[in-house]
Amino acid sequence: MTRDERRVVSPWNIANVLTVLRLVLVPFFVVCLFLPGTGWRLAALALFGVASITDHLDGELARRYGLITDFGKIADPIADKALTGAALVSLSILGELPWWVTIVIVGRELGITLLRLLLIRHAVIPASYGGKVKTVLQIAAIVLYILPVDIDPLRWTVMGAALVVTVGTGADYVIRAIKLRKVARQARGE
């Protein structure tokens, strides 16, 4: 590809706008979650739903229309972690989700994010299918916890599945990172 054929992608594109929108929605979601009454709980659910949809949509648009930017590569995972982390911490503060669940999931997410930052100069490990399943299960579990109805067995089951996949994909990511680091060292002749 020649220099003239390369297209400069502005960070001000629809994919990045959706990512920023997700970040902006997080505090409004949290406030609605803490306000009393079914109406506020449903408002929190709606905000969480819209924010979760932008998570899928921004990546899809970026890939389909070539809108991938350095800003998006950094902001998208931050927005994802902010949304799920805020939801889990809020539900634990409200006494609706055990703290140990929040600590395991948030700890895994922070650990993998830190690992990604450490590896970024060597290579980017693409999201695995398991990572996509993890995200869907976490969102589904959080939605079930936000719903203002008593469906505990279903909540526990989906959150349990989310926990298992979260820990499993975290371990898989660490293994892939170790292999990548080893290959990078071998390429440098270390």
PDB file of N, CA and C in Angstrom, residues 78-175:
ATOM      1  N   ILE A  78     -11.716   0.401  28.124  1.00  0.00           N
ATOM      2  CA  ILE A  78     -11.944   1.191  29.345  1.00  0.00           C
ATOM      3  C   ILE A  78     -13.442   1.387  29.558  1.00  0.00           C
ATOM      4  N   ALA A  79     -14.156   1.718  28.485  1.00  0.00           N
ATOM      5  CA  ALA A  79     -15.611   1.910  28.586  1.00  0.00           C
ATOM      6  C   ALA A  79     -16.303   0.611  29.000  1.00  0.00           C
ATOM      7  N   ASP A  80     -15.847  -0.508  28.437  1.00  0.00           N
ATOM      8  CA  ASP A  80     -16.427  -1.811  28.795  1.00  0.00           C
ATOM      9  C   ASP A  80     -16.253  -2.101  30.283  1.00  0.00           C
ATOM     10  N   LYS A  81     -15.014  -1.907  30.762  1.00  0.00           N
ATOM     11  CA  LYS A  81     -14.721  -2.196  32.166  1.00  0.00           C
ATOM     12  C   LYS A  81     -15.446  -1.225  33.090  1.00  0.00           C
ATOM     13  N   ALA A  82     -15.564   0.032  32.658  1.00  0.00           N
ATOM     14  CA  ALA A  82     -16.279   1.021  33.473  1.00  0.00           C
ATOM     15  C   ALA A  82     -17.741   0.620  33.638  1.00  0.00           C
ATOM     16  N   LEU A  83     -18.367   0.183  32.562  1.00  0.00           N
ATOM     17  CA  LEU A  83     -19.781  -0.188  32.618  1.00  0.00           C
ATOM     18  C   LEU A  83     -20.009  -1.416  33.490  1.00  0.00           C
ATOM     19  N   THR A  84     -19.308  -2.507  33.196  1.00  0.00           N
ATOM     20  CA  THR A  84     -19.535  -3.728  33.978  1.00  0.00           C
ATOM     21  C   THR A  84     -19.030  -3.568  35.410  1.00  0.00           C
ATOM     22  N   GLY A  85     -17.900  -2.900  35.569  1.00  0.00           N
ATOM     23  CA  GLY A  85     -17.371  -2.683  36.918  1.00  0.00           C
ATOM     24  C   GLY A  85     -18.314  -1.848  37.771  1.00  0.00           C
ATOM     25  N   ALA A  86     -18.835  -0.771  37.205  1.00  0.00           N
ATOM     26  CA  ALA A  86     -19.777   0.085  37.939  1.00  0.00           C
ATOM     27  C   ALA A  86     -21.035  -0.693  38.312  1.00  0.00           C
ATOM     28  N   ALA A  87     -21.509  -1.524  37.394  1.00  0.00           N
ATOM     29  CA  ALA A  87     -22.712  -2.318  37.671  1.00  0.00           C
ATOM     30  C   ALA A  87     -22.458  -3.313  38.804  1.00  0.00           C
ATOM     31  N   LEU A  88     -21.362  -4.034  38.718  1.00  0.00           N
ATOM     32  CA  LEU A  88     -21.068  -5.042  39.740  1.00  0.00           C
ATOM     33  C   LEU A  88     -20.829  -4.417  41.113  1.00  0.00           C
ATOM     34  N   VAL A  89     -20.031  -3.354  41.160  1.00  0.00           N
ATOM     35  CA  VAL A  89     -19.756  -2.684  42.442  1.00  0.00           C
ATOM     36  C   VAL A  89     -21.051  -2.123  43.017  1.00  0.00           C
ATOM     37  N   SER A  90     -21.866  -1.499  42.179  1.00  0.00           N
ATOM     38  CA  SER A  90     -23.132  -0.932  42.657  1.00  0.00           C
ATOM     39  C   SER A  90     -24.054  -2.014  43.213  1.00  0.00           C
ATOM     40  N   LEU A  91     -24.158  -3.126  42.503  1.00  0.00           N
ATOM     41  CA  LEU A  91     -25.016  -4.221  42.983  1.00  0.00           C
ATOM     42  C   LEU A  91     -24.494  -4.801  44.294  1.00  0.00           C
ATOM     43  N   SER A  92     -23.173  -4.822  44.465  1.00  0.00           N
ATOM     44  CA  SER A  92     -22.608  -5.297  45.734  1.00  0.00           C
ATOM     45  C   SER A  92     -22.858  -4.299  46.852  1.00  0.00           C
ATOM     46  N   ILE A  93     -22.712  -3.010  46.579  1.00  0.00           N
ATOM     47  CA  ILE A  93     -23.007  -1.980  47.586  1.00  0.00           C
ATOM     48  C   ILE A  93     -24.465  -2.076  48.025  1.00  0.00           C
ATOM     49  N   LEU A  94     -25.349  -2.332  47.067  1.00  0.00           N
ATOM     50  CA  LEU A  94     -26.775  -2.463  47.374  1.00  0.00           C
ATOM     51  C   LEU A  94     -27.095  -3.775  48.100  1.00  0.00           C
ATOM     52  N   GLY A  95     -26.097  -4.652  48.238  1.00  0.00           N
ATOM     53  CA  GLY A  95     -26.311  -5.921  48.932  1.00  0.00           C
ATOM     54  C   GLY A  95     -27.016  -6.974  48.094  1.00  0.00           C
ATOM     55  N   GLU A  96     -27.044  -6.787  46.783  1.00  0.00           N
ATOM     56  CA  GLU A  96     -27.752  -7.712  45.904  1.00  0.00           C
ATOM     57  C   GLU A  96     -26.839  -8.736  45.239  1.00  0.00           C
ATOM     58  N   LEU A  97     -25.541  -8.491  45.288  1.00  0.00           N
ATOM     59  CA  LEU A  97     -24.561  -9.382  44.685  1.00  0.00           C
ATOM     60  C   LEU A  97     -23.422  -9.541  45.686  1.00  0.00           C
ATOM     61  N   PRO A  98     -23.014 -10.772  45.990  1.00  0.00           N
ATOM     62  CA  PRO A  98     -21.914 -10.950  46.944  1.00  0.00           C
ATOM     63  C   PRO A  98     -20.636 -10.242  46.467  1.00  0.00           C
ATOM     64  N   TRP A  99     -19.931  -9.639  47.416  1.00  0.00           N
ATOM     65  CA  TRP A  99     -18.705  -8.909  47.082  1.00  0.00           C
ATOM     66  C   TRP A  99     -17.654  -9.794  46.441  1.00  0.00           C
ATOM     67  N   TRP A 100     -17.576 -11.062  46.854  1.00  0.00           N
ATOM     68  CA  TRP A 100     -16.540 -11.927  46.300  1.00  0.00           C
ATOM     69  C   TRP A 100     -16.712 -12.095  44.798  1.00  0.00           C
ATOM     70  N   VAL A 101     -17.964 -12.101  44.319  1.00  0.00           N
ATOM     71  CA  VAL A 101     -18.223 -12.210  42.874  1.00  0.00           C
ATOM     72  C   VAL A 101     -17.668 -10.975  42.164  1.00  0.00           C
ATOM     73  N   THR A 102     -17.979  -9.810  42.717  1.00  0.00           N
ATOM     74  CA  THR A 102     -17.490  -8.554  42.142  1.00  0.00           C
ATOM     75  C   THR A 102     -15.968  -8.519  42.139  1.00  0.00           C
ATOM     76  N   ILE A 103     -15.353  -8.937  43.243  1.00  0.00           N
ATOM     77  CA  ILE A 103     -13.887  -8.902  43.350  1.00  0.00           C
ATOM     78  C   ILE A 103     -13.246  -9.830  42.319  1.00  0.00           C
ATOM     79  N   VAL A 104     -13.794 -11.029  42.133  1.00  0.00           N
ATOM     80  CA  VAL A 104     -13.227 -11.969  41.159  1.00  0.00           C
ATOM     81  C   VAL A 104     -13.330 -11.397  39.739  1.00  0.00           C
ATOM     82  N   ILE A 105     -14.513 -10.908  39.375  1.00  0.00           N
ATOM     83  CA  ILE A 105     -14.707 -10.417  38.004  1.00  0.00           C
ATOM     84  C   ILE A 105     -13.918  -9.135  37.756  1.00  0.00           C
ATOM     85  N   VAL A 106     -14.035  -8.172  38.658  1.00  0.00           N
ATOM     86  CA  VAL A 106     -13.331  -6.901  38.473  1.00  0.00           C
ATOM     87  C   VAL A 106     -11.809  -7.127  38.549  1.00  0.00           C
ATOM     88  N   GLY A 107     -11.373  -7.987  39.454  1.00  0.00           N
ATOM     89  CA  GLY A 107      -9.946  -8.301  39.557  1.00  0.00           C
ATOM     90  C   GLY A 107      -9.415  -8.913  38.279  1.00  0.00           C
ATOM     91  N   ARG A 108     -10.159  -9.835  37.704  1.00  0.00           N
ATOM     92  CA  ARG A 108      -9.751 -10.446  36.431  1.00  0.00           C
ATOM     93  C   ARG A 108      -9.677  -9.392  35.340  1.00  0.00           C
ATOM     94  N   GLU A 109     -10.706  -8.548  35.252  1.00  0.00           N
ATOM     95  CA  GLU A 109     -10.744  -7.525  34.197  1.00  0.00           C
ATOM     96  C   GLU A 109      -9.580  -6.547  34.336  1.00  0.00           C
ATOM     97  N   LEU A 110      -9.308  -6.107  35.549  1.00  0.00           N
ATOM     98  CA  LEU A 110      -8.191  -5.177  35.763  1.00  0.00           C
ATOM     99  C   LEU A 110      -6.851  -5.849  35.474  1.00  0.00           C
ATOM    100  N   GLY A 111      -6.712  -7.096  35.892  1.00  0.00           N
ATOM    101  CA  GLY A 111      -5.476  -7.828  35.653  1.00  0.00           C
ATOM    102  C   GLY A 111      -5.203  -8.021  34.167  1.00  0.00           C
ATOM    103  N   ILE A 112      -6.211  -8.394  33.425  1.00  0.00           N
ATOM    104  CA  ILE A 112      -6.032  -8.607  31.981  1.00  0.00           C
ATOM    105  C   ILE A 112      -5.791  -7.269  31.277  1.00  0.00           C
ATOM    106  N   THR A 113      -6.449  -6.211  31.721  1.00  0.00           N
ATOM    107  CA  THR A 113      -6.209  -4.887  31.134  1.00  0.00           C
ATOM    108  C   THR A 113      -4.767  -4.463  31.374  1.00  0.00           C
ATOM    109  N   LEU A 114      -4.262  -4.677  32.574  1.00  0.00           N
ATOM    110  CA  LEU A 114      -2.868  -4.354  32.875  1.00  0.00           C
ATOM    111  C   LEU A 114      -1.926  -5.191  32.012  1.00  0.00           C
ATOM    112  N   LEU A 115      -2.222  -6.459  31.860  1.00  0.00           N
ATOM    113  CA  LEU A 115      -1.411  -7.337  31.025  1.00  0.00           C
ATOM    114  C   LEU A 115      -1.404  -6.856  29.576  1.00  0.00           C
ATOM    115  N   ARG A 116      -2.574  -6.435  29.084  1.00  0.00           N
ATOM    116  CA  ARG A 116      -2.656  -5.896  27.717  1.00  0.00           C
ATOM    117  C   ARG A 116      -1.757  -4.677  27.555  1.00  0.00           C
ATOM    118  N   LEU A 117      -1.783  -3.798  28.546  1.00  0.00           N
ATOM    119  CA  LEU A 117      -0.954  -2.593  28.476  1.00  0.00           C
ATOM    120  C   LEU A 117       0.527  -2.941  28.471  1.00  0.00           C
ATOM    121  N   LEU A 118       0.905  -3.954  29.241  1.00  0.00           N
ATOM    122  CA  LEU A 118       2.306  -4.376  29.280  1.00  0.00           C
ATOM    123  C   LEU A 118       2.748  -5.008  27.956  1.00  0.00           C
ATOM    124  N   LEU A 119       1.822  -5.662  27.265  1.00  0.00           N
ATOM    125  CA  LEU A 119       2.152  -6.352  26.025  1.00  0.00           C
ATOM    126  C   LEU A 119       1.987  -5.487  24.777  1.00  0.00           C
ATOM    127  N   ILE A 120       1.380  -4.323  24.915  1.00  0.00           N
ATOM    128  CA  ILE A 120       0.974  -3.543  23.749  1.00  0.00           C
ATOM    129  C   ILE A 120       2.139  -3.202  22.823  1.00  0.00           C
ATOM    130  N   ARG A 121       3.338  -3.058  23.356  1.00  0.00           N
ATOM    131  CA  ARG A 121       4.470  -2.728  22.479  1.00  0.00           C
ATOM    132  C   ARG A 121       4.953  -3.940  21.698  1.00  0.00           C
ATOM    133  N   HIS A 122       4.587  -5.143  22.123  1.00  0.00           N
ATOM    134  CA  HIS A 122       4.989  -6.353  21.410  1.00  0.00           C
ATOM    135  C   HIS A 122       3.934  -6.781  20.400  1.00  0.00           C
ATOM    136  N   ALA A 123       2.709  -6.830  20.827  1.00  0.00           N
ATOM    137  CA  ALA A 123       1.612  -7.254  19.956  1.00  0.00           C
ATOM    138  C   ALA A 123       0.301  -7.141  20.725  1.00  0.00           C
ATOM    139  N   VAL A 124      -0.781  -7.206  19.975  1.00  0.00           N
ATOM    140  CA  VAL A 124      -2.111  -7.203  20.581  1.00  0.00           C
ATOM    141  C   VAL A 124      -2.662  -8.613  20.472  1.00  0.00           C
ATOM    142  N   ILE A 125      -3.111  -9.147  21.584  1.00  0.00           N
ATOM    143  CA  ILE A 125      -3.740 -10.465  21.569  1.00  0.00           C
ATOM    144  C   ILE A 125      -5.214 -10.230  21.257  1.00  0.00           C
ATOM    145  N   PRO A 126      -5.694 -10.757  20.149  1.00  0.00           N
ATOM    146  CA  PRO A 126      -7.096 -10.509  19.783  1.00  0.00           C
ATOM    147  C   PRO A 126      -8.054 -11.183  20.760  1.00  0.00           C
ATOM    148  N   ALA A 127      -9.233 -10.618  20.846  1.00  0.00           N
ATOM    149  CA  ALA A 127     -10.258 -11.203  21.704  1.00  0.00           C
ATOM    150  C   ALA A 127     -10.612 -12.591  21.180  1.00  0.00           C
ATOM    151  N   SER A 128     -10.746 -13.516  22.090  1.00  0.00           N
ATOM    152  CA  SER A 128     -11.100 -14.882  21.703  1.00  0.00           C
ATOM    153  C   SER A 128     -12.617 -15.030  21.701  1.00  0.00           C
ATOM    154  N   TYR A 129     -13.063 -16.141  21.153  1.00  0.00           N
ATOM    155  CA  TYR A 129     -14.494 -16.455  21.190  1.00  0.00           C
ATOM    156  C   TYR A 129     -14.959 -16.535  22.640  1.00  0.00           C
ATOM    157  N   GLY A 130     -14.119 -17.126  23.499  1.00  0.00           N
ATOM    158  CA  GLY A 130     -14.458 -17.220  24.921  1.00  0.00           C
ATOM    159  C   GLY A 130     -14.625 -15.852  25.553  1.00  0.00           C
ATOM    160  N   GLY A 131     -13.815 -14.883  25.115  1.00  0.00           N
ATOM    161  CA  GLY A 131     -13.944 -13.517  25.625  1.00  0.00           C
ATOM    162  C   GLY A 131     -15.276 -12.899  25.251  1.00  0.00           C
ATOM    163  N   LYS A 132     -15.735 -13.219  24.049  1.00  0.00           N
ATOM    164  CA  LYS A 132     -17.040 -12.704  23.614  1.00  0.00           C
ATOM    165  C   LYS A 132     -18.171 -13.364  24.424  1.00  0.00           C
ATOM    166  N   VAL A 133     -18.032 -14.663  24.680  1.00  0.00           N
ATOM    167  CA  VAL A 133     -19.019 -15.382  25.497  1.00  0.00           C
ATOM    168  C   VAL A 133     -19.028 -14.809  26.914  1.00  0.00           C
ATOM    169  N   LYS A 134     -17.842 -14.533  27.445  1.00  0.00           N
ATOM    170  CA  LYS A 134     -17.712 -13.943  28.784  1.00  0.00           C
ATOM    171  C   LYS A 134     -18.484 -12.631  28.866  1.00  0.00           C
ATOM    172  N   THR A 135     -18.290 -11.788  27.864  1.00  0.00           N
ATOM    173  CA  THR A 135     -18.969 -10.485  27.855  1.00  0.00           C
ATOM    174  C   THR A 135     -20.480 -10.655  27.821  1.00  0.00           C
ATOM    175  N   VAL A 136     -20.963 -11.535  26.963  1.00  0.00           N
ATOM    176  CA  VAL A 136     -22.410 -11.769  26.860  1.00  0.00           C
ATOM    177  C   VAL A 136     -22.967 -12.300  28.183  1.00  0.00           C
ATOM    178  N   LEU A 137     -22.260 -13.249  28.791  1.00  0.00           N
ATOM    179  CA  LEU A 137     -22.729 -13.816  30.063  1.00  0.00           C
ATOM    180  C   LEU A 137     -22.714 -12.774  31.181  1.00  0.00           C
ATOM    181  N   GLN A 138     -21.661 -11.950  31.230  1.00  0.00           N
ATOM    182  CA  GLN A 138     -21.616 -10.901  32.252  1.00  0.00           C
ATOM    183  C   GLN A 138     -22.773  -9.918  32.074  1.00  0.00           C
ATOM    184  N   ILE A 139     -23.015  -9.503  30.845  1.00  0.00           N
ATOM    185  CA  ILE A 139     -24.110  -8.548  30.591  1.00  0.00           C
ATOM    186  C   ILE A 139     -25.448  -9.185  30.944  1.00  0.00           C
ATOM    187  N   ALA A 140     -25.657 -10.435  30.526  1.00  0.00           N
ATOM    188  CA  ALA A 140     -26.924 -11.118  30.833  1.00  0.00           C
ATOM    189  C   ALA A 140     -27.123 -11.248  32.338  1.00  0.00           C
ATOM    190  N   ALA A 141     -26.063 -11.614  33.057  1.00  0.00           N
ATOM    191  CA  ALA A 141     -26.171 -11.758  34.515  1.00  0.00           C
ATOM    192  C   ALA A 141     -26.487 -10.420  35.170  1.00  0.00           C
ATOM    193  N   ILE A 142     -25.808  -9.371  34.739  1.00  0.00           N
ATOM    194  CA  ILE A 142     -26.059  -8.048  35.317  1.00  0.00           C
ATOM    195  C   ILE A 142     -27.489  -7.611  35.036  1.00  0.00           C
ATOM    196  N   VAL A 143     -27.971  -7.843  33.817  1.00  0.00           N
ATOM    197  CA  VAL A 143     -29.360  -7.498  33.481  1.00  0.00           C
ATOM    198  C   VAL A 143     -30.322  -8.222  34.418  1.00  0.00           C
ATOM    199  N   LEU A 144     -30.082  -9.512  34.663  1.00  0.00           N
ATOM    200  CA  LEU A 144     -30.955 -10.277  35.555  1.00  0.00           C
ATOM    201  C   LEU A 144     -30.928  -9.729  36.980  1.00  0.00           C
ATOM    202  N   TYR A 145     -29.777  -9.232  37.420  1.00  0.00           N
ATOM    203  CA  TYR A 145     -29.684  -8.639  38.765  1.00  0.00           C
ATOM    204  C   TYR A 145     -30.346  -7.266  38.830  1.00  0.00           C
ATOM    205  N   ILE A 146     -30.335  -6.543  37.720  1.00  0.00           N
ATOM    206  CA  ILE A 146     -30.968  -5.214  37.712  1.00  0.00           C
ATOM    207  C   ILE A 146     -32.490  -5.332  37.649  1.00  0.00           C
ATOM    208  N   LEU A 147     -32.976  -6.348  36.967  1.00  0.00           N
ATOM    209  CA  LEU A 147     -34.429  -6.518  36.836  1.00  0.00           C
ATOM    210  C   LEU A 147     -35.105  -6.475  38.213  1.00  0.00           C
ATOM    211  N   PRO A 148     -36.182  -5.703  38.324  1.00  0.00           N
ATOM    212  CA  PRO A 148     -36.861  -5.592  39.630  1.00  0.00           C
ATOM    213  C   PRO A 148     -37.842  -6.736  39.895  1.00  0.00           C
ATOM    214  N   VAL A 149     -37.407  -7.977  39.620  1.00  0.00           N
ATOM    215  CA  VAL A 149     -38.247  -9.149  39.891  1.00  0.00           C
ATOM    216  C   VAL A 149     -37.405 -10.202  40.600  1.00  0.00           C
ATOM    217  N   ASP A 150     -38.060 -11.111  41.310  1.00  0.00           N
ATOM    218  CA  ASP A 150     -37.353 -12.145  42.069  1.00  0.00           C
ATOM    219  C   ASP A 150     -37.151 -13.378  41.193  1.00  0.00           C
ATOM    220  N   ILE A 151     -35.960 -13.503  40.622  1.00  0.00           N
ATOM    221  CA  ILE A 151     -35.615 -14.667  39.789  1.00  0.00           C
ATOM    222  C   ILE A 151     -34.240 -15.191  40.201  1.00  0.00           C
ATOM    223  N   ASP A 152     -34.073 -15.345  41.527  1.00  0.00           N
ATOM    224  CA  ASP A 152     -32.765 -15.708  42.060  1.00  0.00           C
ATOM    225  C   ASP A 152     -32.125 -16.941  41.437  1.00  0.00           C
ATOM    226  N   PRO A 153     -32.828 -18.068  41.288  1.00  0.00           N
ATOM    227  CA  PRO A 153     -32.132 -19.236  40.714  1.00  0.00           C
ATOM    228  C   PRO A 153     -31.540 -18.950  39.324  1.00  0.00           C
ATOM    229  N   LEU A 154     -32.261 -18.221  38.503  1.00  0.00           N
ATOM    230  CA  LEU A 154     -31.764 -17.883  37.168  1.00  0.00           C
ATOM    231  C   LEU A 154     -30.589 -16.913  37.269  1.00  0.00           C
ATOM    232  N   ARG A 155     -30.701 -15.922  38.156  1.00  0.00           N
ATOM    233  CA  ARG A 155     -29.594 -14.968  38.365  1.00  0.00           C
ATOM    234  C   ARG A 155     -28.319 -15.694  38.756  1.00  0.00           C
ATOM    235  N   TRP A 156     -28.437 -16.570  39.762  1.00  0.00           N
ATOM    236  CA  TRP A 156     -27.260 -17.294  40.265  1.00  0.00           C
ATOM    237  C   TRP A 156     -26.643 -18.176  39.188  1.00  0.00           C
ATOM    238  N   THR A 157     -27.512 -18.838  38.415  1.00  0.00           N
ATOM    239  CA  THR A 157     -27.022 -19.740  37.368  1.00  0.00           C
ATOM    240  C   THR A 157     -26.232 -18.970  36.312  1.00  0.00           C
ATOM    241  N   VAL A 158     -26.797 -17.872  35.823  1.00  0.00           N
ATOM    242  CA  VAL A 158     -26.125 -17.100  34.768  1.00  0.00           C
ATOM    243  C   VAL A 158     -24.864 -16.433  35.323  1.00  0.00           C
ATOM    244  N   MET A 159     -24.933 -15.907  36.545  1.00  0.00           N
ATOM    245  CA  MET A 159     -23.741 -15.289  37.129  1.00  0.00           C
ATOM    246  C   MET A 159     -22.667 -16.347  37.382  1.00  0.00           C
ATOM    247  N   GLY A 160     -23.065 -17.544  37.794  1.00  0.00           N
ATOM    248  CA  GLY A 160     -22.105 -18.626  37.983  1.00  0.00           C
ATOM    249  C   GLY A 160     -21.408 -18.983  36.679  1.00  0.00           C
ATOM    250  N   ALA A 161     -22.186 -19.062  35.605  1.00  0.00           N
ATOM    251  CA  ALA A 161     -21.597 -19.339  34.289  1.00  0.00           C
ATOM    252  C   ALA A 161     -20.655 -18.207  33.884  1.00  0.00           C
ATOM    253  N   ALA A 162     -21.066 -16.965  34.148  1.00  0.00           N
ATOM    254  CA  ALA A 162     -20.218 -15.804  33.824  1.00  0.00           C
ATOM    255  C   ALA A 162     -18.905 -15.877  34.604  1.00  0.00           C
ATOM    256  N   LEU A 163     -18.986 -16.264  35.875  1.00  0.00           N
ATOM    257  CA  LEU A 163     -17.775 -16.391  36.698  1.00  0.00           C
ATOM    258  C   LEU A 163     -16.823 -17.450  36.145  1.00  0.00           C
ATOM    259  N   VAL A 164     -17.353 -18.612  35.818  1.00  0.00           N
ATOM    260  CA  VAL A 164     -16.528 -19.708  35.311  1.00  0.00           C
ATOM    261  C   VAL A 164     -15.837 -19.285  34.012  1.00  0.00           C
ATOM    262  N   VAL A 165     -16.594 -18.690  33.091  1.00  0.00           N
ATOM    263  CA  VAL A 165     -16.021 -18.279  31.803  1.00  0.00           C
ATOM    264  C   VAL A 165     -15.049 -17.116  31.993  1.00  0.00           C
ATOM    265  N   THR A 166     -15.354 -16.207  32.920  1.00  0.00           N
ATOM    266  CA  THR A 166     -14.462 -15.079  33.189  1.00  0.00           C
ATOM    267  C   THR A 166     -13.102 -15.568  33.680  1.00  0.00           C
ATOM    268  N   VAL A 167     -13.105 -16.477  34.634  1.00  0.00           N
ATOM    269  CA  VAL A 167     -11.846 -17.011  35.170  1.00  0.00           C
ATOM    270  C   VAL A 167     -11.125 -17.843  34.097  1.00  0.00           C
ATOM    271  N   GLY A 168     -11.874 -18.667  33.379  1.00  0.00           N
ATOM    272  CA  GLY A 168     -11.276 -19.509  32.342  1.00  0.00           C
ATOM    273  C   GLY A 168     -10.636 -18.699  31.223  1.00  0.00           C
ATOM    274  N   THR A 169     -11.328 -17.669  30.751  1.00  0.00           N
ATOM    275  CA  THR A 169     -10.757 -16.855  29.675  1.00  0.00           C
ATOM    276  C   THR A 169      -9.603 -16.006  30.188  1.00  0.00           C
ATOM    277  N   GLY A 170      -9.635 -15.652  31.452  1.00  0.00           N
ATOM    278  CA  GLY A 170      -8.504 -14.925  32.040  1.00  0.00           C
ATOM    279  C   GLY A 170      -7.256 -15.787  32.041  1.00  0.00           C
ATOM    280  N   ALA A 171      -7.418 -17.046  32.443  1.00  0.00           N
ATOM    281  CA  ALA A 171      -6.285 -17.980  32.443  1.00  0.00           C
ATOM    282  C   ALA A 171      -5.781 -18.201  31.017  1.00  0.00           C
ATOM    283  N   ASP A 172      -6.694 -18.348  30.070  1.00  0.00           N
ATOM    284  CA  ASP A 172      -6.318 -18.529  28.667  1.00  0.00           C
ATOM    285  C   ASP A 172      -5.537 -17.318  28.158  1.00  0.00           C
ATOM    286  N   TYR A 173      -5.971 -16.131  28.523  1.00  0.00           N
ATOM    287  CA  TYR A 173      -5.283 -14.916  28.082  1.00  0.00           C
ATOM    288  C   TYR A 173      -3.864 -14.861  28.643  1.00  0.00           C
ATOM    289  N   VAL A 174      -3.708 -15.223  29.903  1.00  0.00           N
ATOM    290  CA  VAL A 174      -2.373 -15.231  30.521  1.00  0.00           C
ATOM    291  C   VAL A 174      -1.463 -16.222  29.795  1.00  0.00           C
ATOM    292  N   ILE A 175      -1.978 -17.395  29.484  1.00  0.00           N
ATOM    293  CA  ILE A 175      -1.182 -18.408  28.771  1.00  0.00           C
ATOM    294  C   ILE A 175      -0.776 -17.883  27.387  1.00  0.00           C
TER     295      ILE A 175
END
